[in-house]
Tab-separated table of C-alpha atoms in Angstrom:
chain	number	residue	atom	x	y	z
A	210	MET	CA	-21.583	13.883	-25.959
A	211	GLU	CA	-19.618	14.438	-22.431
A	212	GLU	CA	-18.996	11.767	-19.829
A	213	ALA	CA	-21.087	12.030	-16.879
A	214	ARG	CA	-19.374	11.394	-13.867
A	215	PRO	CA	-21.635	11.060	-10.623
A	216	ALA	CA	-20.761	12.528	-7.271
A	217	ARG	CA	-18.519	10.499	-5.266
A	218	GLY	CA	-20.406	9.173	-2.137
A	219	ALA	CA	-23.735	9.581	-3.670
A	220	ARG	CA	-25.371	6.574	-3.204
A	221	ALA	CA	-26.446	5.420	-6.668
A	222	ALA	CA	-23.155	6.776	-8.321
A	223	GLY	CA	-20.470	4.334	-7.602
A	224	GLY	CA	-17.981	3.729	-10.407
A	225	GLN	CA	-20.193	3.082	-13.140
A	226	ARG	CA	-19.021	5.177	-16.323
A	227	VAL	CA	-22.399	5.714	-18.296
A	228	ARG	CA	-22.111	8.448	-21.542
A	229	ILE	CA	-25.704	10.417	-21.928
A	230	ALA	CA	-26.596	13.350	-24.001
A	231	THR	CA	-26.722	16.267	-21.187
A	232	GLY	CA	-27.732	20.026	-21.022
A	233	PRO	CA	-24.921	22.367	-20.541
A	234	HIS	CA	-25.794	22.617	-17.056
A	235	LEU	CA	-27.376	18.757	-16.170
A	236	SER	CA	-25.201	18.253	-12.689
A	237	SER	CA	-25.827	14.661	-12.823
A	238	MET	CA	-27.183	11.667	-13.881
A	239	PRO	CA	-30.915	10.590	-12.764
A	240	GLY	CA	-30.065	8.388	-9.684
A	241	THR	CA	-27.123	9.910	-8.220
A	242	GLY	CA	-28.368	11.669	-5.290
A	243	SER	CA	-28.486	10.612	-1.950
A	244	SER	CA	-31.781	9.742	-1.307
A	245	GLY	CA	-32.008	6.373	-2.846
A	246	LEU	CA	-31.942	4.666	-5.978
A	247	ALA	CA	-33.696	7.403	-7.866
A	248	GLY	CA	-32.590	10.245	-6.154
A	249	ARG	CA	-31.832	13.377	-7.617
A	250	SER	CA	-28.918	15.914	-7.606
A	251	SER	CA	-29.106	18.108	-4.434
A	252	GLN	CA	-27.135	20.737	-6.519
A	253	ALA	CA	-29.491	23.167	-8.349
A	254	THR	CA	-28.869	24.339	-11.601
A	255	THR	CA	-29.468	28.031	-13.055
A	256	THR	CA	-30.484	26.835	-16.641
A	257	PRO	CA	-33.521	24.398	-17.256
A	258	ALA	CA	-32.151	21.073	-18.693
A	259	HIS	CA	-32.626	20.134	-22.287
A	260	PRO	CA	-35.992	18.430	-22.811
A	261	LEU	CA	-34.364	15.594	-23.949
A	262	CYS	CA	-32.495	15.321	-20.523
A	263	ALA	CA	-36.137	15.618	-18.879
A	264	ALA	CA	-37.280	12.888	-20.877
A	265	ILE	CA	-34.489	10.409	-20.219
A	266	ALA	CA	-34.693	11.164	-16.384
A	267	GLY	CA	-38.230	10.397	-16.531
A	268	ILE	CA	-37.417	6.916	-17.892
A	269	PHE	CA	-34.906	6.411	-15.082
A	270	SER	CA	-37.164	7.653	-12.475
A	271	GLY	CA	-39.932	4.912	-13.310
A	272	MET	CA	-36.887	2.062	-13.718
A	273	ALA	CA	-36.029	3.129	-10.179
A	274	ASP	CA	-39.072	3.055	-8.546
A	275	MET	CA	-39.414	-0.750	-10.320
A	276	GLN	CA	-36.261	-1.345	-8.966
A	277	SER	CA	-36.934	-0.086	-5.446
A	278	ASP	CA	-39.733	-2.619	-5.281
A	279	LEU	CA	-37.586	-5.274	-6.116
A	280	VAL	CA	-35.207	-4.729	-3.713
A	281	ALA	CA	-36.998	-3.824	-0.690
A	282	ASP	CA	-37.330	-6.813	1.169
A	283	VAL	CA	-33.584	-7.734	0.787
A	284	PRO	CA	-31.745	-8.774	3.897
A	285	ARG	CA	-29.121	-6.010	4.608
A	286	PHE	CA	-26.981	-5.132	7.270
A	287	SER	CA	-26.463	-1.326	8.760
A	288	LEU	CA	-23.859	1.149	8.666
A	289	GLU	CA	-22.792	0.829	12.046
A	290	GLU	CA	-22.231	-3.090	10.807
A	291	ARG	CA	-19.945	-1.971	8.101
A	292	THR	CA	-17.803	0.609	10.371
A	293	ARG	CA	-17.413	-2.491	12.949
A	294	ARG	CA	-16.005	-4.915	10.085
A	295	TRP	CA	-14.116	-2.206	8.237
A	296	ALA	CA	-12.201	-1.101	11.432
A	297	ARG	CA	-11.566	-4.595	12.411
A	298	VAL	CA	-10.102	-5.617	8.939
A	299	ARG	CA	-8.038	-2.614	9.004
A	300	ALA	CA	-6.687	-2.754	12.356
A	301	MET	CA	-5.315	-6.477	10.963
A	302	MET	CA	-3.936	-4.934	7.937
A	303	ARG	CA	-1.974	-2.707	10.124
A	304	GLU	CA	-0.591	-5.318	11.967
A	305	GLU	CA	0.172	-7.245	8.650
A	306	ARG	CA	1.459	-3.986	6.999
A	307	LEU	CA	-0.807	-4.282	4.212
A	308	ASP	CA	-1.486	-1.322	2.182
A	309	ALA	CA	-4.337	-3.172	0.445
A	310	ILE	CA	-6.203	-6.372	0.022
A	311	PHE	CA	-7.662	-7.512	-3.564
A	312	VAL	CA	-10.371	-10.093	-3.183
A	313	PRO	CA	-10.750	-11.939	-6.907
A	314	PRO	CA	-14.218	-13.539	-7.811
A	315	ASN	CA	-14.735	-17.752	-7.310
A	316	THR	CA	-18.158	-18.730	-7.144
A	317	GLY	CA	-17.205	-22.364	-6.177
A	318	PHE	CA	-18.351	-24.583	-3.448
A	319	TRP	CA	-21.964	-23.213	-3.795
A	320	ASP	CA	-20.941	-19.608	-3.768
A	321	GLN	CA	-18.817	-20.210	-0.555
A	322	PHE	CA	-15.549	-18.855	-1.766
A	323	GLN	CA	-17.127	-15.313	-2.398
A	324	ALA	CA	-17.084	-15.015	1.428
A	325	ASN	CA	-14.368	-12.849	1.382
A	326	VAL	CA	-16.342	-10.186	-1.042
A	327	ARG	CA	-19.615	-10.293	0.869
A	328	TYR	CA	-17.953	-9.748	4.112
A	329	LEU	CA	-16.353	-6.786	2.680
A	330	THR	CA	-18.976	-5.112	0.644
A	331	GLY	CA	-22.152	-6.896	1.329
A	332	ILE	CA	-22.689	-7.491	-2.448
A	333	GLY	CA	-23.349	-10.936	-3.857
A	334	GLY	CA	-25.569	-14.091	-4.031
A	335	ASN	CA	-26.198	-16.584	-6.407
A	336	CYS	CA	-23.021	-16.847	-7.798
A	337	ALA	CA	-22.652	-13.421	-8.787
A	338	GLN	CA	-19.311	-13.090	-9.748
A	339	ILE	CA	-17.823	-10.022	-8.003
A	340	ALA	CA	-14.127	-8.837	-7.127
A	341	ALA	CA	-12.862	-6.069	-4.406
A	342	VAL	CA	-10.257	-3.604	-3.671
A	343	PHE	CA	-10.362	-2.667	-0.177
A	344	PRO	CA	-7.668	-0.165	1.017
A	345	LEU	CA	-6.115	0.497	3.972
A	346	GLU	CA	-7.249	4.334	3.537
A	347	GLY	CA	-9.777	5.458	0.992
A	348	ASP	CA	-12.968	4.386	-0.659
A	349	VAL	CA	-13.555	0.228	-1.009
A	350	THR	CA	-14.303	-0.676	-4.409
A	351	ALA	CA	-16.380	-3.475	-5.978
A	352	VAL	CA	-15.747	-5.012	-9.591
A	353	THR	CA	-18.715	-6.516	-10.553
A	354	ASN	CA	-20.558	-8.798	-13.315
A	355	PRO	CA	-21.356	-7.168	-16.553
A	356	ASP	CA	-24.848	-8.652	-16.831
A	357	MET	CA	-26.605	-6.933	-13.883
A	358	ASP	CA	-27.202	-3.104	-13.792
A	359	VAL	CA	-25.357	-1.490	-11.252
A	360	ARG	CA	-28.050	-0.022	-10.023
A	361	TYR	CA	-29.606	-2.786	-8.574
A	362	TRP	CA	-26.260	-3.425	-6.687
A	363	GLN	CA	-26.616	0.399	-5.407
A	364	ALA	CA	-30.082	-0.588	-4.060
A	365	ARG	CA	-29.355	-3.469	-2.245
A	366	GLN	CA	-26.605	-2.097	-0.057
A	367	ASP	CA	-25.296	1.121	0.960
A	368	TRP	CA	-21.858	0.174	2.426
A	369	VAL	CA	-20.170	0.565	-1.146
A	370	HIS	CA	-20.565	3.626	-3.907
A	371	ASP	CA	-18.056	2.729	-6.113
A	372	ILE	CA	-19.071	-0.300	-8.141
A	373	ARG	CA	-17.353	-0.829	-11.311
A	374	PRO	CA	-18.861	-3.493	-13.580
A	375	VAL	CA	-16.248	-5.265	-16.185
A	376	SER	CA	-17.017	-4.976	-20.114
A	377	ALA	CA	-19.004	-7.644	-21.928
A	378	GLY	CA	-15.548	-9.239	-22.485
A	379	TRP	CA	-15.309	-10.358	-18.294
A	380	GLY	CA	-12.214	-10.529	-16.821
A	381	TYR	CA	-12.243	-8.788	-12.922
A	382	VAL	CA	-8.275	-8.178	-12.486
A	383	GLY	CA	-8.155	-5.266	-14.723
A	384	GLY	CA	-10.569	-3.099	-13.064
A	385	ALA	CA	-8.964	-3.626	-9.854
A	386	ILE	CA	-5.543	-2.935	-11.385
A	387	GLU	CA	-6.688	0.453	-12.431
A	388	ARG	CA	-8.273	1.233	-8.841
A	389	MET	CA	-5.178	0.120	-7.351
A	390	LYS	CA	-3.150	2.355	-9.571
A	391	GLU	CA	-5.510	5.301	-8.562
A	392	LEU	CA	-4.668	4.519	-4.685
A	393	SER	CA	-0.735	4.784	-6.042
A	394	LEU	CA	0.020	1.038	-4.867
A	395	SER	CA	2.667	0.284	-7.524
A	396	GLU	CA	5.304	-0.453	-4.566
A	397	ALA	CA	2.827	-1.480	-2.087
A	398	ARG	CA	2.447	-4.320	-0.006
A	399	ILE	CA	-1.018	-5.827	-1.178
A	400	GLY	CA	-2.867	-8.773	0.215
A	401	VAL	CA	-4.580	-11.108	-2.116
A	402	THR	CA	-6.998	-13.641	-0.808
A	403	GLY	CA	-7.428	-17.225	-2.222
A	404	LEU	CA	-3.546	-17.678	-2.833
A	405	THR	CA	-3.298	-20.504	-0.183
A	406	ASP	CA	-4.579	-21.682	2.934
A	407	ASN	CA	-8.372	-21.727	2.134
A	408	THR	CA	-10.416	-23.711	4.627
A	409	ARG	CA	-11.337	-26.638	1.924
A	410	PHE	CA	-9.010	-25.778	-0.725
A	411	PRO	CA	-5.371	-25.356	0.939
A	412	GLU	CA	-3.985	-25.146	-2.200
A	413	GLY	CA	-5.449	-21.941	-2.987
A	414	ILE	CA	-8.805	-20.932	-5.107
A	415	THR	CA	-7.262	-17.533	-6.975
A	416	SER	CA	-6.165	-18.441	-10.640
A	417	LEU	CA	-2.538	-18.213	-11.885
A	418	GLY	CA	-3.570	-15.620	-14.191
A	419	ILE	CA	-5.249	-13.238	-11.733
A	420	PHE	CA	-1.636	-13.574	-10.134
A	421	ARG	CA	0.335	-13.131	-13.224
A	422	ARG	CA	-1.585	-10.165	-14.115
A	423	LEU	CA	-1.221	-8.545	-10.552
A	424	GLN	CA	2.619	-9.148	-11.015
A	425	GLU	CA	3.337	-7.194	-14.270
A	426	ALA	CA	1.157	-4.431	-13.508
A	427	PHE	CA	3.089	-3.797	-9.702
A	428	PRO	CA	6.724	-5.391	-10.515
A	429	LYS	CA	7.545	-3.396	-7.480
A	430	ALA	CA	5.305	-4.250	-5.226
A	431	GLU	CA	5.029	-7.083	-2.402
A	432	ILE	CA	1.909	-9.772	-3.084
A	433	VAL	CA	1.401	-11.484	-0.227
A	434	ASN	CA	-1.723	-14.273	0.988
A	435	ALA	CA	-4.377	-12.578	2.974
A	436	ASN	CA	-6.662	-15.382	3.342
A	437	LEU	CA	-6.093	-15.747	6.933
A	438	LEU	CA	-6.486	-12.290	8.016
A	439	LEU	CA	-9.858	-12.372	6.399
A	440	GLU	CA	-11.058	-15.795	7.772
A	441	ARG	CA	-9.878	-14.249	11.042
A	442	SER	CA	-11.703	-11.421	10.751
A	443	ARG	CA	-14.840	-12.987	9.784
A	444	PHE	CA	-14.787	-15.884	12.771
A	445	VAL	CA	-16.451	-13.706	15.649
A	446	LYS	CA	-19.926	-12.658	14.535
A	447	SER	CA	-21.592	-9.400	15.586
A	448	ASP	CA	-24.992	-9.444	16.796
A	449	GLU	CA	-26.369	-8.464	13.531
A	450	GLU	CA	-24.624	-11.613	12.098
A	451	LEU	CA	-25.801	-13.639	14.822
A	452	ALA	CA	-29.555	-12.589	13.814
A	453	PHE	CA	-28.616	-13.878	9.715
A	454	MET	CA	-27.607	-16.940	11.327
A	455	SER	CA	-30.701	-17.591	13.197
A	456	ALA	CA	-32.809	-16.738	10.311
A	457	ALA	CA	-30.900	-19.126	8.056
A	458	THR	CA	-31.069	-21.767	11.034
A	459	ALA	CA	-34.760	-21.315	10.115
A	460	LEU	CA	-34.763	-22.011	7.040
A	461	VAL	CA	-32.988	-25.408	7.197
A	462	GLU	CA	-35.336	-26.348	9.762
A	463	GLY	CA	-38.267	-25.345	7.510
A	464	ALA	CA	-36.686	-28.203	5.032
A	465	VAL	CA	-36.165	-30.770	7.112
A	466	GLU	CA	-40.190	-30.555	8.094
A	467	THR	CA	-40.928	-30.534	4.328
A	468	LEU	CA	-38.488	-33.687	4.343
A	469	ARG	CA	-40.425	-35.227	6.994
A	470	ARG	CA	-43.832	-34.443	5.250
A	471	GLU	CA	-43.185	-35.159	1.585
A	472	ALA	CA	-40.831	-38.297	1.996
A	473	ARG	CA	-43.026	-41.301	1.847
A	474	PRO	CA	-42.750	-44.845	-0.098
A	475	GLY	CA	-42.861	-44.304	-3.684
A	476	VAL	CA	-41.908	-40.667	-3.802
A	477	ALA	CA	-38.817	-40.202	-5.948
A	478	GLU	CA	-35.788	-38.819	-4.006
A	479	ASN	CA	-35.512	-35.730	-6.195
A	480	ILE	CA	-39.058	-34.807	-5.755
A	481	VAL	CA	-38.371	-34.452	-2.081
A	482	TYR	CA	-34.919	-32.778	-2.668
A	483	ALA	CA	-36.558	-30.300	-4.912
A	484	ARG	CA	-39.298	-29.562	-2.202
A	485	MET	CA	-36.994	-29.006	0.375
A	486	LEU	CA	-35.019	-26.311	-1.613
A	487	ALA	CA	-38.028	-24.801	-2.827
A	488	SER	CA	-39.247	-24.358	0.945
A	489	MET	CA	-36.262	-22.265	1.355
A	490	ILE	CA	-36.365	-19.858	-1.514
A	491	GLU	CA	-40.201	-19.582	-0.943
A	492	ALA	CA	-38.797	-18.304	2.641
A	493	GLY	CA	-36.433	-15.797	1.280
A	494	GLY	CA	-33.307	-17.964	1.002
A	495	GLU	CA	-30.905	-17.890	-1.364
A	496	THR	CA	-29.267	-20.458	-3.922
A	497	PRO	CA	-26.958	-22.180	-4.602
A	498	THR	CA	-27.440	-23.732	-0.883
A	499	MET	CA	-26.034	-27.131	0.057
A	500	ILE	CA	-28.176	-30.283	0.419
A	501	LEU	CA	-25.847	-33.488	0.538
A	502	TRP	CA	-28.262	-36.766	0.476
A	503	SER	CA	-28.236	-40.019	0.736
A	504	ALA	CA	-30.884	-42.987	0.465
A	505	GLY	CA	-31.433	-46.314	0.376
A	506	TRP	CA	-30.922	-49.866	2.339
A	507	PRO	CA	-28.154	-51.174	3.242
A	508	GLN	CA	-26.909	-48.014	4.557
A	509	PRO	CA	-25.215	-46.215	1.453
A	510	PRO	CA	-21.798	-45.520	1.811
A	511	SER	CA	-21.390	-41.740	1.902
A	512	ASN	CA	-23.880	-38.637	1.012
A	513	GLN	CA	-24.156	-37.715	-2.582
A	514	TYR	CA	-23.924	-34.126	-4.095
A	515	LEU	CA	-27.184	-34.936	-5.925
A	516	PRO	CA	-30.401	-37.323	-5.358
A	517	SER	CA	-31.179	-39.891	-7.946
A	518	ARG	CA	-34.568	-40.333	-8.907
A	519	ARG	CA	-35.344	-43.539	-7.306
A	520	LYS	CA	-38.289	-43.786	-5.596
A	521	LEU	CA	-38.164	-44.313	-1.542
A	522	GLN	CA	-38.753	-47.644	-0.152
A	523	THR	CA	-39.574	-48.424	3.281
A	524	GLY	CA	-36.769	-49.546	5.175
A	525	ASP	CA	-34.589	-46.935	3.269
A	526	MET	CA	-32.283	-44.748	5.593
A	527	ILE	CA	-32.290	-41.027	4.394
A	528	CYS	CA	-28.950	-38.863	5.684
A	529	ILE	CA	-28.726	-35.187	5.020
A	530	GLU	CA	-26.540	-32.622	5.177
A	531	ALA	CA	-28.465	-29.370	4.253
A	532	GLU	CA	-27.683	-25.722	4.347
A	533	GLY	CA	-30.090	-22.445	4.866
A	534	ARG	CA	-28.483	-19.089	3.366
A	535	TRP	CA	-29.754	-15.807	4.428
A	536	GLY	CA	-27.850	-13.127	3.174
A	537	GLY	CA	-25.378	-15.039	2.259
A	538	TYR	CA	-25.000	-16.657	5.802
A	539	CYS	CA	-25.068	-20.630	5.995
A	540	ALA	CA	-26.625	-22.448	8.586
A	541	GLN	CA	-26.577	-25.985	8.782
A	542	ASN	CA	-28.567	-28.735	10.004
A	543	THR	CA	-27.704	-32.725	9.627
A	544	GLN	CA	-30.222	-35.536	10.112
A	545	PRO	CA	-30.741	-39.017	10.190
A	546	ILE	CA	-34.353	-40.277	8.782
A	547	PHE	CA	-36.049	-43.904	8.715
A	548	VAL	CA	-38.769	-44.446	5.994
A	549	GLY	CA	-40.444	-46.362	8.804
A	550	LYS	CA	-38.806	-47.708	12.294
A	551	ALA	CA	-35.330	-47.492	12.805
A	552	PRO	CA	-32.952	-50.381	13.697
A	553	ALA	CA	-32.797	-50.878	17.204
A	554	GLU	CA	-28.591	-50.512	16.599
A	555	TYR	CA	-29.219	-47.399	15.405
A	556	HIS	CA	-30.866	-45.947	18.392
A	557	ARG	CA	-28.245	-47.351	19.979
A	558	MET	CA	-25.694	-45.326	18.066
A	559	PHE	CA	-27.911	-42.591	18.050
A	560	ALA	CA	-27.738	-42.259	22.139
A	561	ARG	CA	-24.193	-42.840	22.081
A	562	GLN	CA	-23.825	-39.851	19.297
A	563	GLN	CA	-25.860	-37.593	21.529
A	564	GLU	CA	-23.532	-38.078	24.729
A	565	ALA	CA	-20.433	-37.275	22.450
A	566	VAL	CA	-22.815	-34.193	21.295
A	567	ALA	CA	-23.347	-33.141	25.118
A	568	ALA	CA	-19.654	-33.302	25.622
A	569	CYS	CA	-18.472	-31.246	22.747
A	570	TYR	CA	-21.362	-28.898	23.381
A	571	ALA	CA	-19.612	-28.614	26.928
A	572	LYS	CA	-16.204	-28.429	25.351
A	573	LEU	CA	-16.696	-25.635	23.130
A	574	ARG	CA	-16.409	-21.903	24.807
A	575	PRO	CA	-13.378	-19.942	25.266
A	576	GLY	CA	-10.233	-21.009	26.319
A	577	SER	CA	-10.588	-24.537	24.703
A	578	THR	CA	-8.900	-25.057	20.813
A	579	VAL	CA	-10.264	-27.037	18.254
A	580	GLY	CA	-8.279	-29.910	19.212
A	581	ASP	CA	-9.596	-29.948	22.680
A	582	ILE	CA	-12.869	-30.743	20.612
A	583	VAL	CA	-11.695	-33.327	18.275
A	584	GLU	CA	-10.165	-35.150	21.768
A	585	ALA	CA	-14.041	-34.605	23.483
A	586	ALA	CA	-15.232	-36.675	20.873
A	587	SER	CA	-12.615	-39.083	20.420
A	588	ALA	CA	-13.210	-40.115	24.078
A	589	PHE	CA	-16.376	-41.954	23.047
A	590	THR	CA	-14.579	-44.497	20.997
A	591	ASN	CA	-14.767	-48.128	22.186
A	592	ASP	CA	-14.349	-51.380	21.182
A	593	GLU	CA	-18.039	-51.647	19.728
A	594	LEU	CA	-17.984	-48.284	18.265
A	595	GLN	CA	-16.008	-45.527	16.791
A	596	CYS	CA	-16.296	-41.746	17.226
A	597	ARG	CA	-14.994	-39.002	15.079
A	598	LEU	CA	-15.737	-35.128	15.130
A	599	LEU	CA	-17.059	-33.386	12.108
A	600	MET	CA	-16.898	-29.536	13.131
A	601	HIS	CA	-16.412	-26.666	10.735
A	602	ALA	CA	-17.109	-22.971	11.546
A	603	ARG	CA	-20.647	-21.499	9.809
A	604	GLY	CA	-21.212	-18.161	8.427
A	605	LEU	CA	-20.994	-16.434	4.815
A	606	GLY	CA	-18.848	-19.657	3.137
A	607	ASP	CA	-15.981	-21.467	3.705
A	608	ASP	CA	-15.083	-20.729	7.142
A	609	SER	CA	-12.256	-21.481	9.182
A	610	PRO	CA	-11.136	-23.338	11.249
A	611	ILE	CA	-12.383	-27.115	10.077
A	612	ALA	CA	-11.938	-30.656	12.003
A	613	ILE	CA	-13.024	-33.522	9.585
A	614	TYR	CA	-12.217	-36.563	11.527
A	615	ALA	CA	-8.995	-34.684	12.690
A	616	ALA	CA	-7.679	-31.310	12.683
A	617	ARG	CA	-5.630	-31.602	9.497
A	618	ASN	CA	-2.549	-29.251	10.901
A	619	GLU	CA	-1.387	-27.364	13.985
A	620	LEU	CA	-3.168	-24.079	12.675
A	621	MET	CA	-6.361	-25.878	12.987
A	622	ARG	CA	-5.693	-27.808	15.813
A	623	ASP	CA	-4.475	-24.895	18.052
A	624	TRP	CA	-7.006	-22.230	17.025
A	625	PRO	CA	-8.626	-20.879	19.856
A	626	ILE	CA	-12.144	-21.010	20.419
A	627	GLU	CA	-13.734	-17.790	21.019
A	628	GLU	CA	-17.314	-16.346	22.137
A	629	ASN	CA	-19.736	-15.465	19.289
A	630	ALA	CA	-18.202	-17.794	16.885
A	631	THR	CA	-20.538	-20.092	14.867
A	632	PHE	CA	-20.347	-23.917	14.175
A	633	ILE	CA	-21.633	-26.987	12.957
A	634	VAL	CA	-20.521	-29.870	15.352
A	635	LYS	CA	-21.768	-33.256	14.134
A	636	PRO	CA	-19.389	-36.057	15.628
A	637	MET	CA	-20.275	-38.974	14.023
A	638	ILE	CA	-20.619	-42.677	15.707
A	639	SER	CA	-19.882	-45.572	13.239
A	640	THR	CA	-19.534	-49.437	13.649
A	641	PRO	CA	-15.361	-50.339	13.274
A	642	ASP	CA	-15.770	-51.343	9.619
A	643	HIS	CA	-17.845	-47.896	9.251
A	644	GLN	CA	-20.711	-49.879	7.448
A	645	LYS	CA	-23.167	-48.406	9.768
A	646	ARG	CA	-23.050	-44.704	10.750
A	647	ILE	CA	-24.886	-42.029	12.141
A	648	TYR	CA	-24.868	-38.440	13.027
A	649	TRP	CA	-26.910	-35.529	14.026
A	650	GLY	CA	-26.254	-32.411	14.051
A	651	ASP	CA	-26.965	-28.159	14.620
A	652	THR	CA	-25.663	-24.826	13.879
A	653	VAL	CA	-24.442	-23.343	17.183
A	654	LYS	CA	-23.100	-19.949	18.886
A	655	VAL	CA	-20.203	-20.181	21.123
A	656	THR	CA	-20.742	-18.476	24.607
A	657	LYS	CA	-19.273	-18.606	27.848
A	658	ASP	CA	-20.671	-21.460	29.206
A	659	GLY	CA	-20.587	-23.657	26.115
A	660	ALA	CA	-22.434	-23.902	22.904
A	661	GLN	CA	-26.054	-22.935	22.458
A	662	ARG	CA	-28.087	-24.197	19.819
A	663	LEU	CA	-29.669	-21.618	17.166
A	664	GLY	CA	-32.086	-24.013	16.191
A	665	ASN	CA	-35.311	-25.538	18.015
A	666	ARG	CA	-35.937	-28.981	16.172
A	667	PRO	CA	-35.580	-32.254	18.570
A	668	ALA	CA	-32.576	-33.749	18.465
A	669	GLU	CA	-33.904	-37.448	17.159
A	670	ILE	CA	-33.927	-40.051	14.505
A	671	ILE	CA	-36.880	-38.932	12.165
A	672	GLU	CA	-39.214	-42.288	11.554
A	673	LEU	CA	-41.464	-41.753	8.952
């Protein structure tokens, strides 16, 4: 037996190391050619391969045809998009004097904590645990879960060829350390994402165990937080990313229409919820995706993470914050619904909310900051109603910046608005005691003239 090491740069080669029986002149495993998942090596052999090798090649070729069919319609980005992203990140790395970035896996918050890995590699989805080593110079490496054949990842994208699955014992930092040693980073300045300052987890999302393993492996290296660098890189969207955001918006708008069609007195909440989710999956969306939900009367005190099995009743108010996910990109809609007619007071509150939305949209342009949008919403507070801003960036995951009623610190408050950034903007109007609330929102992109909606559905209270 000899170790088959596929040629670097071959699409289906990656970093997987596989042992198979080979003839003396077999140049590479089937599936390591540049023509695709089932491509053969371009290197000719002078001696026929052993018959056993030919049989193995036939088996892999048949598997590859099947796998190609399975990934034929997977959303993917161009190589030009890869070039743009990698150049942008590496320019920022030079400014921060980083020799490499390590992105550990974390599938929390509806898989949104995998945003940085997916941004750099194009690999991920449905809580697949993926890590990445992104050097200032050299090949990018993905460290993948052990329960999915590497050839699937190779077929789903063509950005990263060095793909190394972890062993059946799991554990991702070992493969990353191996790669970083190959890159001679023992005395380097290494950025690690998730150490602190995540958008919704300011305490950080990278485990102490991973951090200690890195310190032990590279005692002379300087290990620093790289979270903000990736957040800033992801903030402004390319045309290709905006197309993904528009596709995600279409998914969630379809889910809202499913709710409109299915929600009726006597239908259980979880049935409506399930059909909303199914509509997005049927249209090509991904799981997991967020649907926050509340239903009842008097108005429930907040949304919930899961629906109940309670049957809807005439007079119920339903509030949702729902996201569609296309190729990892999340777009959000926020929608109020009444099973029957909405009380007149809620129509008055909604009219006020729409005035606040328009003011925020007008202000959401280059030259403004998040703090400016907070103030634009707050201007609609009076003695009878309170207006507080809910706004955060949308994209691959837990995106910055964020303002939930207020910016939590100076970094978020002073974050500059830039053209082609994408946000969900949903100011909330409530009574002073917060017992009655209403909010509506859509995902928008920033233009030089203000916010432009990505969706098309009417801004309204849906009355069933």
